[in-house]
PDB file of C-alpha atoms in Angstrom:
ATOM      1  CA  MET A 151      -7.417 118.662  14.497  1.00 53.00           C
ATOM      2  CA  THR A 152      -4.823 119.240  11.787  1.00 62.00           C
ATOM      3  CA  SER A 153      -1.268 118.757  13.067  1.00 81.00           C
ATOM      4  CA  THR A 154       1.404 121.462  12.846  1.00 85.00           C
ATOM      5  CA  ARG A 155       3.265 119.198  10.427  1.00 87.00           C
ATOM      6  CA  GLN A 156       0.277 119.060   8.079  1.00 86.00           C
ATOM      7  CA  VAL A 157      -0.376 122.795   8.403  1.00 87.00           C
ATOM      8  CA  LEU A 158       3.230 123.510   7.409  1.00 90.00           C
ATOM      9  CA  ALA A 159       2.962 121.193   4.401  1.00 88.00           C
ATOM     10  CA  ASN A 160      -0.303 122.758   3.278  1.00 86.00           C
ATOM     11  CA  ASN A 161       0.922 126.333   3.701  1.00 88.00           C
ATOM     12  CA  LEU A 162       4.168 125.624   1.898  1.00 89.00           C
ATOM     13  CA  LYS A 163       2.371 124.021  -1.064  1.00 87.00           C
ATOM     14  CA  PHE A 164       0.041 127.009  -1.283  1.00 85.00           C
ATOM     15  CA  LEU A 165       2.869 129.524  -1.217  1.00 88.00           C
ATOM     16  CA  MET A 166       4.917 127.603  -3.789  1.00 87.00           C
ATOM     17  CA  ALA A 167       1.939 127.357  -6.139  1.00 82.00           C
ATOM     18  CA  GLY A 168       1.496 131.116  -6.040  1.00 77.00           C
ATOM     19  CA  SER A 169       5.136 131.986  -6.699  1.00 78.00           C
ATOM     20  CA  ALA A 170       6.806 132.007 -10.100  1.00 72.00           C
ATOM     21  CA  GLU A 171      10.243 132.241  -8.438  1.00 80.00           C
ATOM     22  CA  LEU A 172       9.713 129.663  -5.687  1.00 84.00           C
ATOM     23  CA  GLY A 173       7.304 127.266  -7.361  1.00 82.00           C
ATOM     24  CA  THR A 174       9.678 124.289  -7.417  1.00 87.00           C
ATOM     25  CA  GLN A 175      11.535 122.388  -4.732  1.00 88.00           C
ATOM     26  CA  THR A 176      14.826 123.146  -6.468  1.00 89.00           C
ATOM     27  CA  ARG A 177      14.296 126.908  -6.443  1.00 89.00           C
ATOM     28  CA  LEU A 178      13.015 126.941  -2.875  1.00 92.00           C
ATOM     29  CA  SER A 179      16.050 124.938  -1.771  1.00 92.00           C
ATOM     30  CA  GLU A 180      18.435 127.369  -3.474  1.00 92.00           C
ATOM     31  CA  ARG A 181      16.778 130.427  -1.929  1.00 91.00           C
ATOM     32  CA  SER A 182      16.265 129.047   1.578  1.00 94.00           C
ATOM     33  CA  GLY A 183      19.401 126.955   2.031  1.00 95.00           C
ATOM     34  CA  ILE A 184      17.242 123.993   3.065  1.00 94.00           C
ATOM     35  CA  GLY A 185      18.047 120.728   1.287  1.00 93.00           C
ATOM     36  CA  GLN A 186      15.647 119.647  -1.450  1.00 91.00           C
ATOM     37  CA  THR A 187      15.261 116.243   0.214  1.00 91.00           C
ATOM     38  CA  THR A 188      14.143 117.938   3.422  1.00 93.00           C
ATOM     39  CA  ILE A 189      11.702 120.163   1.549  1.00 92.00           C
ATOM     40  CA  GLY A 190      10.243 117.106  -0.185  1.00 89.00           C
ATOM     41  CA  ARG A 191       9.756 115.343   3.151  1.00 89.00           C
ATOM     42  CA  ILE A 192       8.044 118.431   4.597  1.00 91.00           C
ATOM     43  CA  LEU A 193       5.679 118.603   1.618  1.00 89.00           C
ATOM     44  CA  ARG A 194       4.912 114.911   1.996  1.00 86.00           C
ATOM     45  CA  ASN A 195       4.126 115.453   5.672  1.00 83.00           C
ATOM     46  CA  GLU A 196       6.845 112.973   6.620  1.00 87.00           C
ATOM     47  CA  THR A 197       8.838 115.023   9.119  1.00 85.00           C
ATOM     48  CA  ASP A 198       8.558 117.618  11.872  1.00 88.00           C
ATOM     49  CA  ALA A 199      10.641 120.547  10.669  1.00 90.00           C
ATOM     50  CA  GLY A 200      12.873 122.228  13.225  1.00 90.00           C
ATOM     51  CA  VAL A 201      12.458 125.847  14.236  1.00 91.00           C
ATOM     52  CA  GLU A 202      15.477 126.968  12.190  1.00 93.00           C
ATOM     53  CA  THR A 203      14.190 125.176   9.101  1.00 93.00           C
ATOM     54  CA  VAL A 204      10.745 126.762   9.393  1.00 92.00           C
ATOM     55  CA  GLU A 205      12.355 130.160   9.980  1.00 93.00           C
ATOM     56  CA  SER A 206      14.526 129.820   6.849  1.00 93.00           C
ATOM     57  CA  LEU A 207      11.544 128.801   4.722  1.00 94.00           C
ATOM     58  CA  ALA A 208       9.383 131.594   6.117  1.00 92.00           C
ATOM     59  CA  LYS A 209      11.999 134.251   5.339  1.00 92.00           C
ATOM     60  CA  VAL A 210      12.041 133.556   1.599  1.00 91.00           C
ATOM     61  CA  PHE A 211       8.277 134.188   1.518  1.00 89.00           C
ATOM     62  CA  LYS A 212       8.726 137.296   3.703  1.00 87.00           C
ATOM     63  CA  LEU A 213       6.719 135.723   6.511  1.00 89.00           C
ATOM     64  CA  SER A 214       7.343 135.113  10.185  1.00 88.00           C
ATOM     65  CA  THR A 215       7.881 131.622  11.566  1.00 89.00           C
ATOM     66  CA  SER A 216       4.493 131.741  13.275  1.00 89.00           C
ATOM     67  CA  ASP A 217       2.829 132.755   9.988  1.00 88.00           C
ATOM     68  CA  LEU A 218       4.145 129.679   8.186  1.00 91.00           C
ATOM     69  CA  ILE A 219       2.612 127.320  10.757  1.00 90.00           C
ATOM     70  CA  ASP A 220      -0.633 129.291  11.109  1.00 88.00           C
ATOM     71  CA  PRO A 221      -3.703 127.178  10.123  1.00 84.00           C
ATOM     72  CA  GLY A 222      -5.428 130.373   8.951  1.00 83.00           C
ATOM     73  CA  LEU A 223      -2.635 131.555   6.640  1.00 85.00           C
ATOM     74  CA  ILE A 224      -4.189 130.307   3.402  1.00 81.00           C
ATOM     75  CA  ARG A 225      -7.567 131.780   4.258  1.00 73.00           C
ATOM     76  CA  ARG A 226      -5.966 135.120   5.075  1.00 77.00           C
ATOM     77  CA  LEU A 227      -3.901 135.267   1.907  1.00 77.00           C
ATOM     78  CA  SER A 228      -6.597 134.061  -0.459  1.00 65.00           C
ATOM     79  CA  GLY A 229      -9.483 135.880   1.172  1.00 55.00           C
ATOM     80  CA  GLU A 230     -11.600 132.750   1.170  1.00 46.00           C
ATOM     81  CA  SER A 231     -11.674 129.193   2.450  1.00 39.00           C
ATOM     82  CA  SER A 232      -9.256 126.953   0.560  1.00 38.00           C
ATOM     83  CA  ASN A 233      -8.746 123.217   0.500  1.00 37.00           C
ATOM     84  CA  VAL A 234      -5.139 122.264  -0.082  1.00 34.00           C
ATOM     85  CA  GLU A 235      -5.429 118.778   1.356  1.00 38.00           C
ATOM     86  CA  GLY A 236      -7.141 117.542  -1.785  1.00 35.00           C
ATOM     87  CA  THR A 237     -10.106 115.990  -0.038  1.00 34.00           C
ATOM     88  CA  SER A 238     -12.634 114.325  -2.295  1.00 40.00           C
ATOM     89  CA  GLY A 239     -14.558 116.880  -4.271  1.00 45.00           C
ATOM     90  CA  GLY A 240     -12.350 119.737  -3.147  1.00 51.00           C
ATOM     91  CA  VAL A 241     -10.392 122.401  -4.983  1.00 56.00           C
ATOM     92  CA  GLY A 242      -6.726 122.851  -4.179  1.00 66.00           C
ATOM     93  CA  LEU A 243      -3.174 122.052  -5.180  1.00 74.00           C
ATOM     94  CA  VAL A 244      -2.269 119.215  -7.513  1.00 81.00           C
ATOM     95  CA  PRO A 245       1.158 117.976  -8.622  1.00 83.00           C
ATOM     96  CA  LEU A 246       2.352 118.584 -12.159  1.00 87.00           C
ATOM     97  CA  ILE A 247       4.246 115.426 -13.123  1.00 87.00           C
ATOM     98  CA  SER A 248       6.092 114.115 -16.156  1.00 85.00           C
ATOM     99  CA  TRP A 249       4.706 111.687 -18.707  1.00 84.00           C
ATOM    100  CA  VAL A 250       7.353 109.207 -17.611  1.00 77.00           C
ATOM    101  CA  ALA A 251       6.057 109.382 -14.046  1.00 74.00           C
ATOM    102  CA  ALA A 252       2.490 108.997 -15.296  1.00 77.00           C
ATOM    103  CA  GLY A 253       3.487 105.754 -16.988  1.00 72.00           C
ATOM    104  CA  MET A 254       4.581 104.368 -13.618  1.00 65.00           C
ATOM    105  CA  LEU A 255       1.300 105.044 -11.831  1.00 58.00           C
ATOM    106  CA  TYR A 256      -0.449 101.787 -12.608  1.00 48.00           C
ATOM    107  CA  GLU A 257       0.755 100.191  -9.375  1.00 44.00           C
ATOM    108  CA  ALA A 258       0.405 103.060  -6.918  1.00 40.00           C
ATOM    109  CA  ILE A 259      -1.878 105.923  -7.897  1.00 41.00           C
ATOM    110  CA  ASP A 260      -1.843 107.190  -4.303  1.00 41.00           C
ATOM    111  CA  GLN A 261       1.832 108.044  -4.658  1.00 42.00           C
ATOM    112  CA  LEU A 262       0.814 111.038  -6.768  1.00 42.00           C
ATOM    113  CA  ALA A 263      -0.551 113.038  -3.893  1.00 41.00           C
ATOM    114  CA  PRO A 264       2.736 113.588  -1.988  1.00 41.00           C
ATOM    115  CA  GLY A 265       5.159 116.423  -2.569  1.00 45.00           C
ATOM    116  CA  ASP A 266       7.489 114.504  -4.856  1.00 51.00           C
ATOM    117  CA  ALA A 267       6.355 116.606  -7.815  1.00 63.00           C
ATOM    118  CA  ASP A 268       8.743 119.411  -8.659  1.00 57.00           C
ATOM    119  CA  GLU A 269       5.851 121.841  -9.070  1.00 78.00           C
ATOM    120  CA  TRP A 270       2.383 122.216  -7.561  1.00 77.00           C
ATOM    121  CA  LEU A 271      -0.428 123.999  -9.371  1.00 82.00           C
ATOM    122  CA  GLU A 272      -3.619 125.440  -7.947  1.00 77.00           C
ATOM    123  CA  SER A 273      -6.420 123.760  -9.862  1.00 80.00           C
ATOM    124  CA  PRO A 274      -9.593 125.681 -10.708  1.00 76.00           C
ATOM    125  CA  PHE A 275     -11.548 122.407 -10.846  1.00 81.00           C
ATOM    126  CA  ARG A 276     -12.871 120.089  -8.168  1.00 80.00           C
ATOM    127  CA  HIS A 277     -10.880 116.887  -7.787  1.00 81.00           C
ATOM    128  CA  SER A 278     -10.064 113.886  -5.617  1.00 81.00           C
ATOM    129  CA  ASN A 279      -6.971 113.153  -3.532  1.00 74.00           C
ATOM    130  CA  SER A 280      -5.153 111.297  -6.317  1.00 79.00           C
ATOM    131  CA  THR A 281      -5.509 113.941  -9.024  1.00 85.00           C
ATOM    132  CA  PHE A 282      -2.445 115.026 -10.962  1.00 88.00           C
ATOM    133  CA  CYS A 283      -1.624 117.269 -13.910  1.00 91.00           C
ATOM    134  CA  LEU A 284       0.283 116.732 -17.148  1.00 93.00           C
ATOM    135  CA  ARG A 285       1.447 119.136 -19.805  1.00 92.00           C
ATOM    136  CA  VAL A 286       0.182 118.155 -23.279  1.00 94.00           C
ATOM    137  CA  SER A 287       3.009 117.417 -25.689  1.00 91.00           C
ATOM    138  CA  GLY A 288       2.291 117.407 -29.410  1.00 92.00           C
ATOM    139  CA  ASN A 289      -0.880 117.844 -31.438  1.00 94.00           C
ATOM    140  CA  SER A 290      -2.523 114.417 -31.422  1.00 95.00           C
ATOM    141  CA  MET A 291      -5.529 115.848 -29.518  1.00 96.00           C
ATOM    142  CA  HIS A 292      -5.752 119.080 -31.520  1.00 95.00           C
ATOM    143  CA  PRO A 293      -7.963 121.134 -31.881  1.00 93.00           C
ATOM    144  CA  GLU A 294      -9.600 120.454 -28.498  1.00 94.00           C
ATOM    145  CA  TYR A 295      -6.255 120.373 -26.692  1.00 95.00           C
ATOM    146  CA  ARG A 296      -3.193 122.423 -27.609  1.00 94.00           C
ATOM    147  CA  ASP A 297       0.486 121.662 -27.252  1.00 93.00           C
ATOM    148  CA  GLY A 298       1.590 122.955 -23.838  1.00 92.00           C
ATOM    149  CA  GLU A 299      -1.909 122.915 -22.348  1.00 94.00           C
ATOM    150  CA  ILE A 300      -2.186 121.528 -18.819  1.00 94.00           C
ATOM    151  CA  ILE A 301      -4.670 118.718 -18.277  1.00 95.00           C
ATOM    152  CA  GLN A 302      -6.047 117.645 -14.908  1.00 94.00           C
ATOM    153  CA  VAL A 303      -6.302 113.865 -14.593  1.00 93.00           C
ATOM    154  CA  ASP A 304      -8.438 112.234 -11.900  1.00 91.00           C
ATOM    155  CA  PRO A 305      -7.912 108.493 -11.268  1.00 89.00           C
ATOM    156  CA  ASP A 306     -11.074 108.347  -9.131  1.00 87.00           C
ATOM    157  CA  VAL A 307     -13.406 109.272 -12.002  1.00 91.00           C
ATOM    158  CA  GLU A 308     -14.860 106.311 -13.898  1.00 91.00           C
ATOM    159  CA  ALA A 309     -13.850 106.180 -17.559  1.00 94.00           C
ATOM    160  CA  MET A 310     -16.852 106.000 -19.867  1.00 94.00           C
ATOM    161  CA  HIS A 311     -17.506 106.110 -23.600  1.00 94.00           C
ATOM    162  CA  GLY A 312     -16.287 109.493 -24.827  1.00 95.00           C
ATOM    163  CA  SER A 313     -14.017 110.162 -21.836  1.00 96.00           C
ATOM    164  CA  ASP A 314     -10.624 111.707 -22.518  1.00 97.00           C
ATOM    165  CA  VAL A 315      -8.198 109.461 -20.677  1.00 96.00           C
ATOM    166  CA  VAL A 316      -4.541 108.997 -19.860  1.00 94.00           C
ATOM    167  CA  VAL A 317      -3.616 105.335 -20.184  1.00 94.00           C
ATOM    168  CA  ARG A 318      -0.555 103.233 -19.549  1.00 91.00           C
ATOM    169  CA  THR A 319       0.129 100.982 -22.511  1.00 89.00           C
ATOM    170  CA  PRO A 320       1.642  97.486 -22.084  1.00 89.00           C
ATOM    171  CA  ASP A 321       5.084  98.848 -23.017  1.00 87.00           C
ATOM    172  CA  GLY A 322       4.970 101.230 -20.030  1.00 84.00           C
ATOM    173  CA  ARG A 323       4.268 104.499 -21.858  1.00 86.00           C
ATOM    174  CA  ALA A 324       1.573 106.986 -20.887  1.00 90.00           C
ATOM    175  CA  THR A 325      -0.593 108.378 -23.666  1.00 92.00           C
ATOM    176  CA  PHE A 326      -3.563 110.747 -23.867  1.00 95.00           C
ATOM    177  CA  LYS A 327      -6.519 109.794 -26.079  1.00 96.00           C
ATOM    178  CA  ARG A 328     -10.334 109.677 -26.233  1.00 97.00           C
ATOM    179  CA  LEU A 329     -11.923 106.394 -25.188  1.00 97.00           C
ATOM    180  CA  GLN A 330     -14.501 104.797 -27.459  1.00 96.00           C
ATOM    181  CA  ILE A 331     -16.483 101.819 -26.160  1.00 95.00           C
ATOM    182  CA  GLU A 332     -18.514  99.843 -28.695  1.00 93.00           C
ATOM    183  CA  SER A 333     -21.804  98.100 -27.909  1.00 89.00           C
ATOM    184  CA  ASP A 334     -19.997  94.750 -27.844  1.00 89.00           C
ATOM    185  CA  GLY A 335     -17.592  96.091 -25.216  1.00 88.00           C
ATOM    186  CA  GLU A 336     -14.633  96.485 -27.555  1.00 93.00           C
ATOM    187  CA  GLN A 337     -12.595  99.582 -26.750  1.00 96.00           C
ATOM    188  CA  PHE A 338     -10.601 101.966 -28.923  1.00 97.00           C
ATOM    189  CA  LEU A 339      -8.292 104.933 -28.302  1.00 97.00           C
ATOM    190  CA  ILE A 340      -8.825 107.864 -30.644  1.00 97.00           C
ATOM    191  CA  ALA A 341      -6.584 110.832 -31.456  1.00 96.00           C
ATOM    192  CA  LEU A 342      -8.801 113.864 -32.078  1.00 96.00           C
ATOM    193  CA  ASN A 343      -6.480 115.255 -34.748  1.00 96.00           C
ATOM    194  CA  LYS A 344      -7.984 113.898 -37.973  1.00 94.00           C
ATOM    195  CA  ASP A 345      -4.594 114.056 -39.697  1.00 95.00           C
ATOM    196  CA  TRP A 346      -2.861 111.991 -37.026  1.00 94.00           C
ATOM    197  CA  PRO A 347      -1.332 108.703 -38.274  1.00 92.00           C
ATOM    198  CA  ASP A 348      -2.900 105.546 -36.787  1.00 91.00           C
ATOM    199  CA  ARG A 349      -5.587 107.802 -35.378  1.00 95.00           C
ATOM    200  CA  ILE A 350      -7.792 104.974 -34.102  1.00 96.00           C
ATOM    201  CA  ILE A 351      -6.285 101.962 -32.361  1.00 95.00           C
ATOM    202  CA  ARG A 352      -7.832  99.034 -30.540  1.00 95.00           C
ATOM    203  CA  VAL A 353      -7.015  99.158 -26.826  1.00 94.00           C
ATOM    204  CA  PRO A 354      -4.174  96.649 -26.382  1.00 90.00           C
ATOM    205  CA  GLU A 355      -4.572  93.923 -23.783  1.00 91.00           C
ATOM    206  CA  GLY A 356      -2.863  95.000 -20.575  1.00 91.00           C
ATOM    207  CA  THR A 357      -3.618  98.708 -21.045  1.00 93.00           C
ATOM    208  CA  ILE A 358      -4.440 100.442 -17.750  1.00 92.00           C
ATOM    209  CA  ILE A 359      -6.403 103.676 -17.421  1.00 92.00           C
ATOM    210  CA  CYS A 360      -4.466 106.074 -15.164  1.00 90.00           C
ATOM    211  CA  GLY A 361      -7.290 108.607 -14.995  1.00 92.00           C
ATOM    212  CA  VAL A 362      -9.919 110.698 -16.737  1.00 94.00           C
ATOM    213  CA  VAL A 363      -9.242 114.265 -17.849  1.00 95.00           C
ATOM    214  CA  THR A 364     -11.599 116.517 -15.882  1.00 93.00           C
ATOM    215  CA  GLY A 365     -10.285 119.931 -16.879  1.00 93.00           C
ATOM    216  CA  SER A 366      -7.572 121.845 -18.701  1.00 93.00           C
ATOM    217  CA  TRP A 367      -5.995 125.279 -18.851  1.00 91.00           C
ATOM    218  CA  MET A 368      -2.989 127.138 -20.275  1.00 87.00           C
ATOM    219  CA  ASP A 369      -0.134 128.269 -18.061  1.00 77.00           C
ATOM    220  CA  ARG A 370       0.855 131.701 -19.379  1.00 73.00           C
ATOM    221  CA  ARG A 371       3.750 132.343 -17.016  1.00 66.00           C
ATOM    222  CA  LYS A 372       7.097 133.295 -18.550  1.00 61.00           C
ATOM    223  CA  ARG A 373       9.670 130.527 -18.091  1.00 57.00           C
TER     224      ARG A 373
END
């Protein structure tokens, strides 16, 4: 049985993902009066929130306290069964993280799943627990990917020849390229933009694949 703590975390992630005004921990903290650290711990399922805390969070979403800890809330609001726990093969919420954070994932991919991300997005694609999202910056992967497009990256999908991957280079940076594997096993990273300088590079020793891109979409919300 899912604990009240987990239900609260799941419901809060769902509500934040569906709100342009309350979609980040910072904004939710400002509106509710609950500290951002506390909100982060609730989203990470690390603490049992007190009654007053739950009540304050519920009010900003115009819900009752009992609504916010109701296991059926997501189903009622969405009109269908939803999976916000990110179980393998499910559809649900994934964290949108920075490229700097992506470059730090080589040691602990599982740290992506918690509520440390400042924003959670509802993915339209099936994914595993460790999946995360990044916002494309620049035109190195144009025309297949546009600047500002959101890519879904799944660390549990095996990278193969032709996979679009996010990798951590030996200098600690995260980069997004297409993987090419030659018959002799030699690997290259390719920018899809034919005008991109140094478009094809040999995969440097020590490069680590953070995940395979399994989907993408544009976020059209006004910011």
